[in-house]
Amino acid sequence: MTLETVIHRVLEGDIESFRFILQRYETPVVRMIKNITNSADTSEDIAQDVFLTAYKKLASFDHTRSDFSTWLFTIARNKSLNALKRKRPVLMSELPEKSNPHNPSDDMARREFYDRLDQTLQALPSRQRRAFILAEFEKLPYEEIAQIEGTRLGTIKSRINRAKKKLRTALIEFSGDMV
Amino acid sequence: MKTKEIYKKWKEQKSQIEVGKSFSDRVMSRIYQYESEKKIPLLGGYRLIELISTRSLGKAAVVVAGVVICFVRITVVIYTFLGC
């Protein structure tokens, strides 16, 4: 069954067909929300709102303007932003002091690296973080990210490059090694 | 392990996520609840108040109706005085 058929069937009143959309998109939507909000606890609740909104507004989806995934991710992005507004941002000054992981072969050191990267990611400016997440974790093409963020392709490329540079710098500072 | 490799593994780890098994059911149940609420008559008191308060078009309609009633009332009063 194609996505277009499913959307048509849902709009005709076959509510159960919406499960197809859920099965196809629940993982990327929850993952995107979790990475943007950095909250595993609330990501599924926000994702529920995303799918409910998508269901309510399905009639307004125009496949000539965007792909369904772009449309859905845009809803997810907006809901994540609303959730973030209610949350206190992480400041760079709150990041932990540099430790001494000169031998990052063991699990503990690797865990420290992951934590450091997580914290640096959360401390990035919101726009850079979203662009990076959509590109690196969701593997979305830059054009689609530009559509979701409602900005130009060049701006997205620049945001992603800046985010990568900051993460790389954080790792270099942390380990003294090159990424 | 090189940091480059750690960076790659971190990205892989961030890309992996498990969604709760009941997630779809919870969403579907909210959709069915939404559909059943939609079937409540439009002019039912609570439903009407909800429609007016949650939609900008509803709020605008109330303001327009108020302005029209006010205008009609003023016109009637003026007409009554002039008629005397």
PDB file of C-alpha atoms in Angstrom:
ATOM      1  CA  MET A   1       0.000   0.000   0.000  1.00  0.00           C
ATOM      2  CA  THR A   2       1.454   3.381  -0.982  1.00  0.00           C
ATOM      3  CA  LEU A   3       1.490   6.349   1.349  1.00  0.00           C
ATOM      4  CA  GLU A   4      -0.835   8.279  -0.957  1.00  0.00           C
ATOM      5  CA  THR A   5      -3.381   5.460  -0.800  1.00  0.00           C
ATOM      6  CA  VAL A   6      -3.134   5.360   2.975  1.00  0.00           C
ATOM      7  CA  ILE A   7      -3.672   9.120   3.296  1.00  0.00           C
ATOM      8  CA  HIS A   8      -6.633   8.900   0.925  1.00  0.00           C
ATOM      9  CA  ARG A   9      -8.154   6.050   2.934  1.00  0.00           C
ATOM     10  CA  VAL A  10      -7.727   7.891   6.243  1.00  0.00           C
ATOM     11  CA  LEU A  11      -9.356  10.985   4.764  1.00  0.00           C
ATOM     12  CA  GLU A  12     -12.224   8.806   3.560  1.00  0.00           C
ATOM     13  CA  GLY A  13     -12.816   7.742   7.166  1.00  0.00           C
ATOM     14  CA  ASP A  14     -10.749   4.563   7.472  1.00  0.00           C
ATOM     15  CA  ILE A  15      -9.085   5.527  10.749  1.00  0.00           C
ATOM     16  CA  GLU A  16      -7.282   2.182  11.163  1.00  0.00           C
ATOM     17  CA  SER A  17      -5.200   2.929   8.050  1.00  0.00           C
ATOM     18  CA  PHE A  18      -3.433   5.589  10.096  1.00  0.00           C
ATOM     19  CA  ARG A  19      -1.579   2.730  11.811  1.00  0.00           C
ATOM     20  CA  PHE A  20       0.420   2.313   8.625  1.00  0.00           C
ATOM     21  CA  ILE A  21       1.691   5.904   8.975  1.00  0.00           C
ATOM     22  CA  LEU A  22       2.444   5.279  12.642  1.00  0.00           C
ATOM     23  CA  GLN A  23       4.409   2.110  11.968  1.00  0.00           C
ATOM     24  CA  ARG A  24       6.420   3.807   9.266  1.00  0.00           C
ATOM     25  CA  TYR A  25       7.247   7.040  11.066  1.00  0.00           C
ATOM     26  CA  GLU A  26       7.044   6.420  14.832  1.00  0.00           C
ATOM     27  CA  THR A  27      10.729   5.574  15.241  1.00  0.00           C
ATOM     28  CA  PRO A  28      12.203   8.528  13.297  1.00  0.00           C
ATOM     29  CA  VAL A  29       9.737  10.971  14.870  1.00  0.00           C
ATOM     30  CA  VAL A  30      10.359   9.795  18.455  1.00  0.00           C
ATOM     31  CA  ARG A  31      14.118   9.720  17.824  1.00  0.00           C
ATOM     32  CA  MET A  32      14.118  13.222  16.372  1.00  0.00           C
ATOM     33  CA  ILE A  33      12.123  14.589  19.311  1.00  0.00           C
ATOM     34  CA  LYS A  34      14.298  12.759  21.837  1.00  0.00           C
ATOM     35  CA  ASN A  35      17.478  14.167  20.324  1.00  0.00           C
ATOM     36  CA  ILE A  36      16.133  17.706  20.020  1.00  0.00           C
ATOM     37  CA  THR A  37      14.612  17.877  23.497  1.00  0.00           C
ATOM     38  CA  ASN A  38      17.225  15.593  25.081  1.00  0.00           C
ATOM     39  CA  SER A  39      14.465  13.964  27.073  1.00  0.00           C
ATOM     40  CA  ALA A  40      13.671  10.291  26.760  1.00  0.00           C
ATOM     41  CA  ASP A  41      10.841  10.621  29.294  1.00  0.00           C
ATOM     42  CA  THR A  42       8.730  13.079  27.363  1.00  0.00           C
ATOM     43  CA  SER A  43       9.674  12.263  23.770  1.00  0.00           C
ATOM     44  CA  GLU A  44       6.905   9.666  23.322  1.00  0.00           C
ATOM     45  CA  ASP A  45       4.294  12.031  24.787  1.00  0.00           C
ATOM     46  CA  ILE A  46       5.345  14.792  22.400  1.00  0.00           C
ATOM     47  CA  ALA A  47       5.390  12.273  19.535  1.00  0.00           C
ATOM     48  CA  GLN A  48       1.799  11.303  20.395  1.00  0.00           C
ATOM     49  CA  ASP A  49       0.798  14.957  20.036  1.00  0.00           C
ATOM     50  CA  VAL A  50       2.660  15.117  16.726  1.00  0.00           C
ATOM     51  CA  PHE A  51       0.730  12.179  15.275  1.00  0.00           C
ATOM     52  CA  LEU A  52      -2.587  13.432  16.636  1.00  0.00           C
ATOM     53  CA  THR A  53      -1.954  16.838  15.046  1.00  0.00           C
ATOM     54  CA  ALA A  54      -0.931  15.129  11.799  1.00  0.00           C
ATOM     55  CA  TYR A  55      -4.182  13.169  11.857  1.00  0.00           C
ATOM     56  CA  LYS A  56      -6.283  16.287  12.508  1.00  0.00           C
ATOM     57  CA  LYS A  57      -4.537  18.273   9.774  1.00  0.00           C
ATOM     58  CA  LEU A  58      -4.103  15.481   7.255  1.00  0.00           C
ATOM     59  CA  ALA A  59      -6.537  17.138   4.859  1.00  0.00           C
ATOM     60  CA  SER A  60      -4.259  20.170   4.672  1.00  0.00           C
ATOM     61  CA  PHE A  61      -1.249  18.091   3.574  1.00  0.00           C
ATOM     62  CA  ASP A  62      -0.348  19.014   0.004  1.00  0.00           C
ATOM     63  CA  HIS A  63       1.956  16.507  -1.671  1.00  0.00           C
ATOM     64  CA  THR A  64       2.813  19.024  -4.398  1.00  0.00           C
ATOM     65  CA  ARG A  65       4.385  21.309  -1.797  1.00  0.00           C
ATOM     66  CA  SER A  66       6.412  18.793   0.206  1.00  0.00           C
ATOM     67  CA  ASP A  67       6.972  15.137   0.976  1.00  0.00           C
ATOM     68  CA  PHE A  68       4.846  13.656   3.734  1.00  0.00           C
ATOM     69  CA  SER A  69       7.961  13.065   5.867  1.00  0.00           C
ATOM     70  CA  THR A  70       8.960  16.743   5.543  1.00  0.00           C
ATOM     71  CA  TRP A  71       5.458  17.801   6.578  1.00  0.00           C
ATOM     72  CA  LEU A  72       5.450  15.404   9.536  1.00  0.00           C
ATOM     73  CA  PHE A  73       8.969  16.357  10.651  1.00  0.00           C
ATOM     74  CA  THR A  74       7.968  20.020  10.520  1.00  0.00           C
ATOM     75  CA  ILE A  75       5.131  19.306  12.965  1.00  0.00           C
ATOM     76  CA  ALA A  76       7.576  17.331  15.147  1.00  0.00           C
ATOM     77  CA  ARG A  77      10.089  20.184  15.018  1.00  0.00           C
ATOM     78  CA  ASN A  78       7.465  22.736  16.094  1.00  0.00           C
ATOM     79  CA  LYS A  79       6.193  20.550  18.942  1.00  0.00           C
ATOM     80  CA  SER A  80       9.776  19.942  20.114  1.00  0.00           C
ATOM     81  CA  LEU A  81      10.456  23.681  20.095  1.00  0.00           C
ATOM     82  CA  ASN A  82       7.342  24.302  22.190  1.00  0.00           C
ATOM     83  CA  ALA A  83       8.493  21.651  24.657  1.00  0.00           C
ATOM     84  CA  LEU A  84      11.969  23.197  24.803  1.00  0.00           C
ATOM     85  CA  LYS A  85      10.514  26.622  25.605  1.00  0.00           C
ATOM     86  CA  ARG A  86       9.215  25.118  28.814  1.00  0.00           C
ATOM     87  CA  LYS A  87      12.633  23.687  29.622  1.00  0.00           C
ATOM     88  CA  ARG A  88      15.740  25.479  30.923  1.00  0.00           C
ATOM     89  CA  PRO A  89      18.594  25.458  28.381  1.00  0.00           C
ATOM     90  CA  VAL A  90      21.990  23.897  29.159  1.00  0.00           C
ATOM     91  CA  LEU A  91      24.738  26.505  29.373  1.00  0.00           C
ATOM     92  CA  MET A  92      28.311  25.955  28.205  1.00  0.00           C
ATOM     93  CA  SER A  93      29.482  27.012  31.657  1.00  0.00           C
ATOM     94  CA  GLU A  94      27.571  24.093  33.149  1.00  0.00           C
ATOM     95  CA  LEU A  95      29.566  21.529  31.201  1.00  0.00           C
ATOM     96  CA  PRO A  96      31.755  19.301  33.349  1.00  0.00           C
ATOM     97  CA  GLU A  97      35.453  19.933  33.794  1.00  0.00           C
ATOM     98  CA  LYS A  98      37.810  18.211  31.433  1.00  0.00           C
ATOM     99  CA  SER A  99      38.945  14.857  32.764  1.00  0.00           C
ATOM    100  CA  ASN A 100      41.912  12.842  31.655  1.00  0.00           C
ATOM    101  CA  PRO A 101      40.826  10.185  29.197  1.00  0.00           C
ATOM    102  CA  HIS A 102      44.206   9.591  27.584  1.00  0.00           C
ATOM    103  CA  ASN A 103      43.377   5.967  27.169  1.00  0.00           C
ATOM    104  CA  PRO A 104      39.876   6.013  25.756  1.00  0.00           C
ATOM    105  CA  SER A 105      39.893   2.322  25.076  1.00  0.00           C
ATOM    106  CA  ASP A 106      37.934   1.370  28.151  1.00  0.00           C
ATOM    107  CA  ASP A 107      34.173   1.720  28.507  1.00  0.00           C
ATOM    108  CA  MET A 108      34.354   4.381  31.163  1.00  0.00           C
ATOM    109  CA  ALA A 109      36.408   6.725  29.050  1.00  0.00           C
ATOM    110  CA  ARG A 110      34.145   6.091  26.081  1.00  0.00           C
ATOM    111  CA  ARG A 111      31.135   6.869  28.280  1.00  0.00           C
ATOM    112  CA  GLU A 112      32.797  10.134  29.246  1.00  0.00           C
ATOM    113  CA  PHE A 113      33.307  10.961  25.583  1.00  0.00           C
ATOM    114  CA  TYR A 114      29.646  10.223  24.863  1.00  0.00           C
ATOM    115  CA  ASP A 115      28.548  12.395  27.787  1.00  0.00           C
ATOM    116  CA  ARG A 116      30.799  15.204  26.662  1.00  0.00           C
ATOM    117  CA  LEU A 117      29.428  14.990  23.110  1.00  0.00           C
ATOM    118  CA  ASP A 118      25.849  14.870  24.433  1.00  0.00           C
ATOM    119  CA  GLN A 119      26.421  17.944  26.549  1.00  0.00           C
ATOM    120  CA  THR A 120      28.128  19.845  23.753  1.00  0.00           C
ATOM    121  CA  LEU A 121      25.276  18.930  21.438  1.00  0.00           C
ATOM    122  CA  GLN A 122      22.715  20.218  23.943  1.00  0.00           C
ATOM    123  CA  ALA A 123      24.702  23.401  24.462  1.00  0.00           C
ATOM    124  CA  LEU A 124      24.699  24.203  20.735  1.00  0.00           C
ATOM    125  CA  PRO A 125      22.408  27.001  19.578  1.00  0.00           C
ATOM    126  CA  SER A 126      18.999  25.472  18.978  1.00  0.00           C
ATOM    127  CA  ARG A 127      19.039  25.989  15.190  1.00  0.00           C
ATOM    128  CA  GLN A 128      22.472  24.432  14.786  1.00  0.00           C
ATOM    129  CA  ARG A 129      21.509  21.491  16.972  1.00  0.00           C
ATOM    130  CA  ARG A 130      18.310  20.782  15.022  1.00  0.00           C
ATOM    131  CA  ALA A 131      20.088  20.974  11.666  1.00  0.00           C
ATOM    132  CA  PHE A 132      22.841  18.657  12.918  1.00  0.00           C
ATOM    133  CA  ILE A 133      20.353  16.141  14.358  1.00  0.00           C
ATOM    134  CA  LEU A 134      18.278  16.032  11.188  1.00  0.00           C
ATOM    135  CA  ALA A 135      21.367  15.597   9.022  1.00  0.00           C
ATOM    136  CA  GLU A 136      23.467  13.233  11.121  1.00  0.00           C
ATOM    137  CA  PHE A 137      20.935  11.157  13.068  1.00  0.00           C
ATOM    138  CA  GLU A 138      17.931  11.235  10.746  1.00  0.00           C
ATOM    139  CA  LYS A 139      20.101  11.242   7.610  1.00  0.00           C
ATOM    140  CA  LEU A 140      17.773  13.697   5.902  1.00  0.00           C
ATOM    141  CA  PRO A 141      18.991  15.458   2.753  1.00  0.00           C
ATOM    142  CA  TYR A 142      19.976  19.097   3.269  1.00  0.00           C
ATOM    143  CA  GLU A 143      17.171  20.264   0.952  1.00  0.00           C
ATOM    144  CA  GLU A 144      14.565  18.588   3.165  1.00  0.00           C
ATOM    145  CA  ILE A 145      16.106  20.069   6.310  1.00  0.00           C
ATOM    146  CA  ALA A 146      15.966  23.514   4.692  1.00  0.00           C
ATOM    147  CA  GLN A 147      12.257  22.973   4.023  1.00  0.00           C
ATOM    148  CA  ILE A 148      11.571  21.809   7.581  1.00  0.00           C
ATOM    149  CA  GLU A 149      13.462  24.740   9.058  1.00  0.00           C
ATOM    150  CA  GLY A 150      11.972  27.159   6.539  1.00  0.00           C
ATOM    151  CA  THR A 151      15.327  28.560   5.500  1.00  0.00           C
ATOM    152  CA  ARG A 152      17.830  28.477   2.647  1.00  0.00           C
ATOM    153  CA  LEU A 153      20.032  25.515   1.774  1.00  0.00           C
ATOM    154  CA  GLY A 154      23.219  27.531   2.318  1.00  0.00           C
ATOM    155  CA  THR A 155      22.108  28.483   5.817  1.00  0.00           C
ATOM    156  CA  ILE A 156      21.518  24.833   6.698  1.00  0.00           C
ATOM    157  CA  LYS A 157      24.934  23.797   5.365  1.00  0.00           C
ATOM    158  CA  SER A 158      26.516  26.535   7.413  1.00  0.00           C
ATOM    159  CA  ARG A 159      24.639  25.553  10.603  1.00  0.00           C
ATOM    160  CA  ILE A 160      25.632  21.898  10.211  1.00  0.00           C
ATOM    161  CA  ASN A 161      29.275  22.792   9.562  1.00  0.00           C
ATOM    162  CA  ARG A 162      29.380  25.037  12.628  1.00  0.00           C
ATOM    163  CA  ALA A 163      27.801  22.329  14.768  1.00  0.00           C
ATOM    164  CA  LYS A 164      30.309  19.729  13.545  1.00  0.00           C
ATOM    165  CA  LYS A 165      33.163  22.138  14.186  1.00  0.00           C
ATOM    166  CA  LYS A 166      32.022  22.742  17.773  1.00  0.00           C
ATOM    167  CA  LEU A 167      31.637  19.030  18.449  1.00  0.00           C
ATOM    168  CA  ARG A 168      35.043  18.376  16.954  1.00  0.00           C
ATOM    169  CA  THR A 169      36.579  21.137  19.070  1.00  0.00           C
ATOM    170  CA  ALA A 170      34.938  19.702  22.177  1.00  0.00           C
ATOM    171  CA  LEU A 171      36.418  16.295  21.446  1.00  0.00           C
ATOM    172  CA  ILE A 172      39.859  17.731  20.744  1.00  0.00           C
ATOM    173  CA  GLU A 173      39.739  19.717  23.968  1.00  0.00           C
ATOM    174  CA  PHE A 174      38.638  16.624  25.803  1.00  0.00           C
ATOM    175  CA  SER A 175      41.190  14.228  24.449  1.00  0.00           C
ATOM    176  CA  GLY A 176      43.898  16.242  22.797  1.00  0.00           C
ATOM    177  CA  ASP A 177      43.397  13.974  19.836  1.00  0.00           C
ATOM    178  CA  MET A 178      42.002  14.713  16.363  1.00  0.00           C
ATOM    179  CA  VAL A 179      38.510  13.544  15.333  1.00  0.00           C
TER     180      VAL A 179
ATOM    181  CA  MET B   1      39.853   3.301  20.494  1.00  0.00           C
ATOM    182  CA  LYS B   2      40.453   6.434  18.432  1.00  0.00           C
ATOM    183  CA  THR B   3      38.292   9.460  19.079  1.00  0.00           C
ATOM    184  CA  LYS B   4      37.156   9.418  15.452  1.00  0.00           C
ATOM    185  CA  GLU B   5      35.771   5.958  16.032  1.00  0.00           C
ATOM    186  CA  ILE B   6      34.146   7.060  19.292  1.00  0.00           C
ATOM    187  CA  TYR B   7      32.504   9.956  17.463  1.00  0.00           C
ATOM    188  CA  LYS B   8      31.154   7.543  14.857  1.00  0.00           C
ATOM    189  CA  LYS B   9      29.881   5.131  17.528  1.00  0.00           C
ATOM    190  CA  TRP B  10      28.250   8.027  19.399  1.00  0.00           C
ATOM    191  CA  LYS B  11      26.354   9.010  16.255  1.00  0.00           C
ATOM    192  CA  GLU B  12      25.277   5.397  15.740  1.00  0.00           C
ATOM    193  CA  GLN B  13      24.150   5.196  19.352  1.00  0.00           C
ATOM    194  CA  LYS B  14      22.110   8.396  18.990  1.00  0.00           C
ATOM    195  CA  SER B  15      20.463   6.976  15.875  1.00  0.00           C
ATOM    196  CA  GLN B  16      19.278   3.877  17.720  1.00  0.00           C
ATOM    197  CA  ILE B  17      16.098   4.109  19.708  1.00  0.00           C
ATOM    198  CA  GLU B  18      13.341   1.797  20.821  1.00  0.00           C
ATOM    199  CA  VAL B  19       9.782   3.016  20.776  1.00  0.00           C
ATOM    200  CA  GLY B  20       7.401   1.569  23.366  1.00  0.00           C
ATOM    201  CA  LYS B  21       5.367  -1.358  22.016  1.00  0.00           C
ATOM    202  CA  SER B  22       2.079   0.278  22.978  1.00  0.00           C
ATOM    203  CA  PHE B  23       2.941   3.589  21.320  1.00  0.00           C
ATOM    204  CA  SER B  24       0.769   2.996  18.230  1.00  0.00           C
ATOM    205  CA  ASP B  25      -2.152   1.846  20.377  1.00  0.00           C
ATOM    206  CA  ARG B  26      -1.924   4.930  22.568  1.00  0.00           C
ATOM    207  CA  VAL B  27      -1.945   7.232  19.539  1.00  0.00           C
ATOM    208  CA  MET B  28      -4.831   5.329  17.944  1.00  0.00           C
ATOM    209  CA  SER B  29      -6.822   5.519  21.159  1.00  0.00           C
ATOM    210  CA  ARG B  30      -6.342   9.311  21.248  1.00  0.00           C
ATOM    211  CA  ILE B  31      -7.472   9.509  17.628  1.00  0.00           C
ATOM    212  CA  TYR B  32     -10.627   7.492  18.380  1.00  0.00           C
ATOM    213  CA  GLN B  33     -11.291   9.701  21.404  1.00  0.00           C
ATOM    214  CA  TYR B  34     -10.896  12.794  19.190  1.00  0.00           C
ATOM    215  CA  GLU B  35     -13.293  11.327  16.631  1.00  0.00           C
ATOM    216  CA  SER B  36     -15.915  10.521  19.273  1.00  0.00           C
ATOM    217  CA  GLU B  37     -15.666  14.059  20.706  1.00  0.00           C
ATOM    218  CA  LYS B  38     -16.189  15.440  17.199  1.00  0.00           C
ATOM    219  CA  LYS B  39     -19.528  13.666  17.009  1.00  0.00           C
ATOM    220  CA  ILE B  40     -20.932  15.620  19.971  1.00  0.00           C
ATOM    221  CA  PRO B  41     -23.554  18.075  18.584  1.00  0.00           C
ATOM    222  CA  LEU B  42     -22.043  21.393  17.541  1.00  0.00           C
ATOM    223  CA  LEU B  43     -24.523  23.456  19.504  1.00  0.00           C
ATOM    224  CA  GLY B  44     -24.050  21.557  22.761  1.00  0.00           C
ATOM    225  CA  GLY B  45     -23.113  24.169  25.401  1.00  0.00           C
ATOM    226  CA  TYR B  46     -19.637  22.908  26.280  1.00  0.00           C
ATOM    227  CA  ARG B  47     -18.730  22.115  22.678  1.00  0.00           C
ATOM    228  CA  LEU B  48     -19.766  25.589  21.529  1.00  0.00           C
ATOM    229  CA  ILE B  49     -17.731  27.288  24.262  1.00  0.00           C
ATOM    230  CA  GLU B  50     -14.752  25.085  23.381  1.00  0.00           C
ATOM    231  CA  LEU B  51     -15.054  25.939  19.697  1.00  0.00           C
ATOM    232  CA  ILE B  52     -15.224  29.668  20.415  1.00  0.00           C
ATOM    233  CA  SER B  53     -12.380  29.699  22.909  1.00  0.00           C
ATOM    234  CA  THR B  54      -9.947  27.497  21.001  1.00  0.00           C
ATOM    235  CA  ARG B  55     -10.321  28.905  17.498  1.00  0.00           C
ATOM    236  CA  SER B  56      -9.419  32.409  16.415  1.00  0.00           C
ATOM    237  CA  LEU B  57     -12.287  32.316  13.902  1.00  0.00           C
ATOM    238  CA  GLY B  58     -14.691  31.566  16.766  1.00  0.00           C
ATOM    239  CA  LYS B  59     -13.386  34.499  18.790  1.00  0.00           C
ATOM    240  CA  ALA B  60     -13.624  36.800  15.738  1.00  0.00           C
ATOM    241  CA  ALA B  61     -17.202  35.650  15.129  1.00  0.00           C
ATOM    242  CA  VAL B  62     -18.181  36.567  18.705  1.00  0.00           C
ATOM    243  CA  VAL B  63     -16.615  40.036  18.365  1.00  0.00           C
ATOM    244  CA  VAL B  64     -18.311  40.632  14.979  1.00  0.00           C
ATOM    245  CA  ALA B  65     -21.659  39.478  16.368  1.00  0.00           C
ATOM    246  CA  GLY B  66     -21.213  41.894  19.306  1.00  0.00           C
ATOM    247  CA  VAL B  67     -20.407  44.804  16.995  1.00  0.00           C
ATOM    248  CA  VAL B  68     -23.401  44.050  14.746  1.00  0.00           C
ATOM    249  CA  ILE B  69     -25.807  43.789  17.731  1.00  0.00           C
ATOM    250  CA  CYS B  70     -24.432  47.044  19.131  1.00  0.00           C
ATOM    251  CA  PHE B  71     -24.829  48.799  15.770  1.00  0.00           C
ATOM    252  CA  VAL B  72     -28.407  47.548  15.390  1.00  0.00           C
ATOM    253  CA  ARG B  73     -29.212  48.653  18.939  1.00  0.00           C
ATOM    254  CA  ILE B  74     -27.788  52.174  18.344  1.00  0.00           C
ATOM    255  CA  THR B  75     -29.695  52.425  15.043  1.00  0.00           C
ATOM    256  CA  VAL B  76     -32.951  51.410  16.724  1.00  0.00           C
ATOM    257  CA  VAL B  77     -32.447  53.959  19.525  1.00  0.00           C
ATOM    258  CA  ILE B  78     -31.624  56.782  17.092  1.00  0.00           C
ATOM    259  CA  TYR B  79     -34.572  55.827  14.884  1.00  0.00           C
ATOM    260  CA  THR B  80     -36.898  55.792  17.931  1.00  0.00           C
ATOM    261  CA  PHE B  81     -35.791  59.289  19.029  1.00  0.00           C
ATOM    262  CA  LEU B  82     -36.016  60.749  15.508  1.00  0.00           C
ATOM    263  CA  GLY B  83     -39.377  59.058  15.055  1.00  0.00           C
ATOM    264  CA  CYS B  84     -40.722  60.868  18.111  1.00  0.00           C
TER     265      CYS B  84
END
